[in-house]
C-alpha positions as a printed NumPy array, in Angstrom:
array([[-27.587,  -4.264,  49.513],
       [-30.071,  -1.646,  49.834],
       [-31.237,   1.895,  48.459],
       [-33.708,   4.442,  50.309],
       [-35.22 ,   6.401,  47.685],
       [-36.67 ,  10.132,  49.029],
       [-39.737,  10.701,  47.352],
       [-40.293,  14.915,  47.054],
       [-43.062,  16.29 ,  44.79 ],
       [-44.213,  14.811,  41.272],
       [-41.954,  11.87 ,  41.141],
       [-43.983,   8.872,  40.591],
       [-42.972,   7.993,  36.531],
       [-39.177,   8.854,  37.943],
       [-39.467,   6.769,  41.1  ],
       [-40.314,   3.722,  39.041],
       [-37.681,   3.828,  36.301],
       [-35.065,   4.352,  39.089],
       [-36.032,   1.702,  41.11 ],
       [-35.952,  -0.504,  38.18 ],
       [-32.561,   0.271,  36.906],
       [-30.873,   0.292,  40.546],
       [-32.973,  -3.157,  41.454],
       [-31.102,  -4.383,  37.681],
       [-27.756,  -3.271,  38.791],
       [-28.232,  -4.447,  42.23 ],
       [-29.147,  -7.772,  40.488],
       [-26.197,  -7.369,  38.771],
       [-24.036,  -7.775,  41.379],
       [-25.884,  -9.939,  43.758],
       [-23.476, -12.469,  45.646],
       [-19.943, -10.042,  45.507],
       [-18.098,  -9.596,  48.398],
       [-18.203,  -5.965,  49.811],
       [-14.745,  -5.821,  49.437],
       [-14.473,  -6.249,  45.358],
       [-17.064,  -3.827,  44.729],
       [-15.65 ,  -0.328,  44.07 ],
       [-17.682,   2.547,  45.489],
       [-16.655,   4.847,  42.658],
       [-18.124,   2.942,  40.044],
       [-21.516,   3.082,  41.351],
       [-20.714,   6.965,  42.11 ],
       [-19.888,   7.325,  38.321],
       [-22.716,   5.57 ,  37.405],
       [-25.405,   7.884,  39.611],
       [-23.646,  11.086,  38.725],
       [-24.242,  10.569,  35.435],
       [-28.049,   9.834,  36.028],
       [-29.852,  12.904,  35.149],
       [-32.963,  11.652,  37.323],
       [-31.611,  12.799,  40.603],
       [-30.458,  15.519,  42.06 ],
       [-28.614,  14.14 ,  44.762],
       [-27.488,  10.529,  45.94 ],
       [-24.949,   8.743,  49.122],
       [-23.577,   5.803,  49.426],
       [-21.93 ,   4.256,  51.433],
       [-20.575,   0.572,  52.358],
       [-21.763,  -1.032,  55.822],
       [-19.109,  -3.811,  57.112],
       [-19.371,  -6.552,  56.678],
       [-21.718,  -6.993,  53.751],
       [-24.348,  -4.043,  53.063],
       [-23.852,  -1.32 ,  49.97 ],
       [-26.679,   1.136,  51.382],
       [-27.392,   3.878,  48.286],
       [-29.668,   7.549,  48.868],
       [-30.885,   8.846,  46.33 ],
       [-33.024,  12.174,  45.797],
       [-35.059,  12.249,  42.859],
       [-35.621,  15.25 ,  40.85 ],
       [-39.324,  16.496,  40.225],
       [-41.465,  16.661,  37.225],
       [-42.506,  19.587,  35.948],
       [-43.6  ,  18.28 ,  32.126],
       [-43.915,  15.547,  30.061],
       [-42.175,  16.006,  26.265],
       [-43.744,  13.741,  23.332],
       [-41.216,  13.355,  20.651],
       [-41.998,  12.386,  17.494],
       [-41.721,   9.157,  17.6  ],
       [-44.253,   8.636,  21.019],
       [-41.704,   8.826,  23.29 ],
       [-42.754,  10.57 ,  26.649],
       [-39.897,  12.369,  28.599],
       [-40.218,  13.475,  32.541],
       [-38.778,  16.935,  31.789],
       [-37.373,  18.672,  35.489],
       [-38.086,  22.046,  36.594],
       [-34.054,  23.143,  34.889],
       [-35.809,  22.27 ,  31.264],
       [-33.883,  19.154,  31.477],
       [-35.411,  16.016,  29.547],
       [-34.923,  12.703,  31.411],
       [-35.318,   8.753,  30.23 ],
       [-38.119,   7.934,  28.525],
       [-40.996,   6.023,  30.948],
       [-44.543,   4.751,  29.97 ],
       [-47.459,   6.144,  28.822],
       [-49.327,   5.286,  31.24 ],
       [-47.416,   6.46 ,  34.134],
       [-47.627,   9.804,  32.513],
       [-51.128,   9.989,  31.419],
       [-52.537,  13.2  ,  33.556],
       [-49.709,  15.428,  33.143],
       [-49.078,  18.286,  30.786],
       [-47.581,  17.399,  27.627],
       [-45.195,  19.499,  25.823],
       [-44.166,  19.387,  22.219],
       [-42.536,  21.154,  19.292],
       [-40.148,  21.747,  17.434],
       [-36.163,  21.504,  18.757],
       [-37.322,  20.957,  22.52 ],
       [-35.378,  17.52 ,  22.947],
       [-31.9  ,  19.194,  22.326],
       [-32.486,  22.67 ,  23.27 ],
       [-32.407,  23.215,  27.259],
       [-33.676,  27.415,  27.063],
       [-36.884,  26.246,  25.138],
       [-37.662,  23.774,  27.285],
       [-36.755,  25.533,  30.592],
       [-38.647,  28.546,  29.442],
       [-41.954,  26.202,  28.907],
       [-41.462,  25.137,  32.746],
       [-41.432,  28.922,  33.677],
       [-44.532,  29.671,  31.517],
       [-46.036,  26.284,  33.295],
       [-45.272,  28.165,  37.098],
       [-46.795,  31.375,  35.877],
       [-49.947,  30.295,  34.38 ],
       [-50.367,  28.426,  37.852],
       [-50.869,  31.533,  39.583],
       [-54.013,  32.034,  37.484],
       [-57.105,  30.195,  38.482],
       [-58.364,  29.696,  34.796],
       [-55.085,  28.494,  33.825],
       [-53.607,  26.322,  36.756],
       [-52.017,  23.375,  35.267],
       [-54.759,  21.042,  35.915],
       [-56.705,  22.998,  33.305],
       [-53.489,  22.864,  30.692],
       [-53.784,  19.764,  28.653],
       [-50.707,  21.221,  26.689],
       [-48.202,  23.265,  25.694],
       [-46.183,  23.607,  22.331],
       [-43.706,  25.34 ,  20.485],
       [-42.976,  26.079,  17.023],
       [-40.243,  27.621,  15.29 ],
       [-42.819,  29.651,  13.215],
       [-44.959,  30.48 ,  16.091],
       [-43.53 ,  30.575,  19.227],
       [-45.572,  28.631,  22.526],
       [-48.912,  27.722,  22.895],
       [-51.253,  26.343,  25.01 ],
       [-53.73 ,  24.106,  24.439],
       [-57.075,  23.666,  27.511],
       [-57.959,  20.6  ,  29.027],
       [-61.708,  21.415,  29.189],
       [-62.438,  23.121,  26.495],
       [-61.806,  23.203,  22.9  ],
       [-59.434,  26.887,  23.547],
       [-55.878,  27.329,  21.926],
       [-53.93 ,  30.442,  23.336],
       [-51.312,  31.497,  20.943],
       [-48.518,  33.364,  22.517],
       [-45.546,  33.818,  20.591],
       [-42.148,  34.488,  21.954],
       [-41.537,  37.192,  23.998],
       [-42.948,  38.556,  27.076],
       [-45.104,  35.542,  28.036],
       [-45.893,  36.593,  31.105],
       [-46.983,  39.828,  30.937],
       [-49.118,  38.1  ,  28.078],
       [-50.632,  35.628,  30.392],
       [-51.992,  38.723,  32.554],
       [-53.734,  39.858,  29.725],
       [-54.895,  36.254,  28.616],
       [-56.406,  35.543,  31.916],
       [-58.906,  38.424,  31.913],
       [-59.871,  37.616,  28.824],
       [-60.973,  33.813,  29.476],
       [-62.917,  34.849,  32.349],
       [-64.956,  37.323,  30.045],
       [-65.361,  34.692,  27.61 ],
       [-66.325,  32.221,  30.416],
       [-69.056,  34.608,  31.267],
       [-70.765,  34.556,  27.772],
       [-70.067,  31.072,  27.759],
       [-67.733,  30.904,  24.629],
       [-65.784,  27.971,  24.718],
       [-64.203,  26.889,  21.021],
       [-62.364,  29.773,  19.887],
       [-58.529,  31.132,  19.557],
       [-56.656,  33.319,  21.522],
       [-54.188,  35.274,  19.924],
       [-51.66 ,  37.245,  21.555],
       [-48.537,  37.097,  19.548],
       [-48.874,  40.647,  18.742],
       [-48.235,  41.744,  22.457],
       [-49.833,  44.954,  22.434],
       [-53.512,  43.409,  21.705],
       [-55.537,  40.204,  21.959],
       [-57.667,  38.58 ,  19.032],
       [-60.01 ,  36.004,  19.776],
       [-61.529,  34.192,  16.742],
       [-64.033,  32.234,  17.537],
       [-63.612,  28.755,  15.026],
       [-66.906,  28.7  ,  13.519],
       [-66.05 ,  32.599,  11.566],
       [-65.196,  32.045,   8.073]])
């Protein structure tokens, strides 16, 4: 029995927990004739499996199972509360949990409701995209963003002690604004402060050491 596994984008934390679960089940049924294994189990069991996006199989007489999968990317990585770390997709969608350690250099995203509500999360991927049109805010310089029912999203730099507060609405028209202003502040070499742009119209930045 075999699998081929097509590897497309971020997918390493997602390639490894699949493999692992399809090597148990494959384990699982190690020594079966061809003939006693149903096909629509294993179907069941892959269509439920919110790590891929698609998947064939297929039975090759006399005694092969061959299984294709396609695994879905990784756009973000969700910490729950409890240090859990989730491979979210580029839908928003939140998938097993996987090691720390496979994770380790990707953005993180927390807050408040994400686990159970798709639209937050979703809309944190979209933000993710956006800012990645920006030099000074491409996701290797995003360490992470978080939401808050109080608040709305922020994002927090990889490089530098900056927190850009956005709120809720019109993120993206925000991040045009936001942008300019980091590369002014870049210029005089100010590097620990907070941007605020929750208001929309106008952005604060207070540096942390003002009383």
């Amino acid at each position: 029995m075999t699998f081929k596994v097509e590897q497309n984008g971020n997918f390493l934390p997602i390639l490894q927990s699949v493999n692992k679960d399809l090597g148990n089940y494959f384990a699982s049924i190690k020594g079966r004739s061809i003939f006693s294994l149903s096909v629509s189990d294993l179907n069941s069991r892959l269509k439920d499996d919110n790590r891929l996006s698609e998947f064939k199989i297929r039975k090759i007489y006399p005694d092969k199972i061959q299984v294709e999968v396609k695994l879905k990317q990784m756009a973000l990585v969700f910490l729950d509360k409890q240090g859990g770390y989730y491979p979210v997709s580029p839908l928003g969608e939140l998938m097993p949990s996987v090691k720390l350690k496979l994770v380790a250099s990707q953005v993180i995203l927390r807050g408040d409701d994400l686990k159970s509500n798709l639209t937050k999360s979703r809309k944190a991927v979209s933000l993710l995209n956006y800012m990645n049109e920006y030099e000074l805010l491409k996701e290797k310089q995003i360490s992470e963003i978080t939401f808050s029912k109080a608040d709305g999203y922020a994002v927090y730099l990889t490089n530098n002690p900056i927190v850009i507060k956005l709120g809720f609405k019109k993120l993206e028209s925000k991040i045009k604004k936001i942008n300019r202003v980091l590369e002014y502040l870049y210029k005089k070499d100010i590097k620990d402060c907070v941007i605020d742009a929750r208001l929309g119209k106008k952005v604060v930045v207070k540096l942390r050491n003002e009383t």
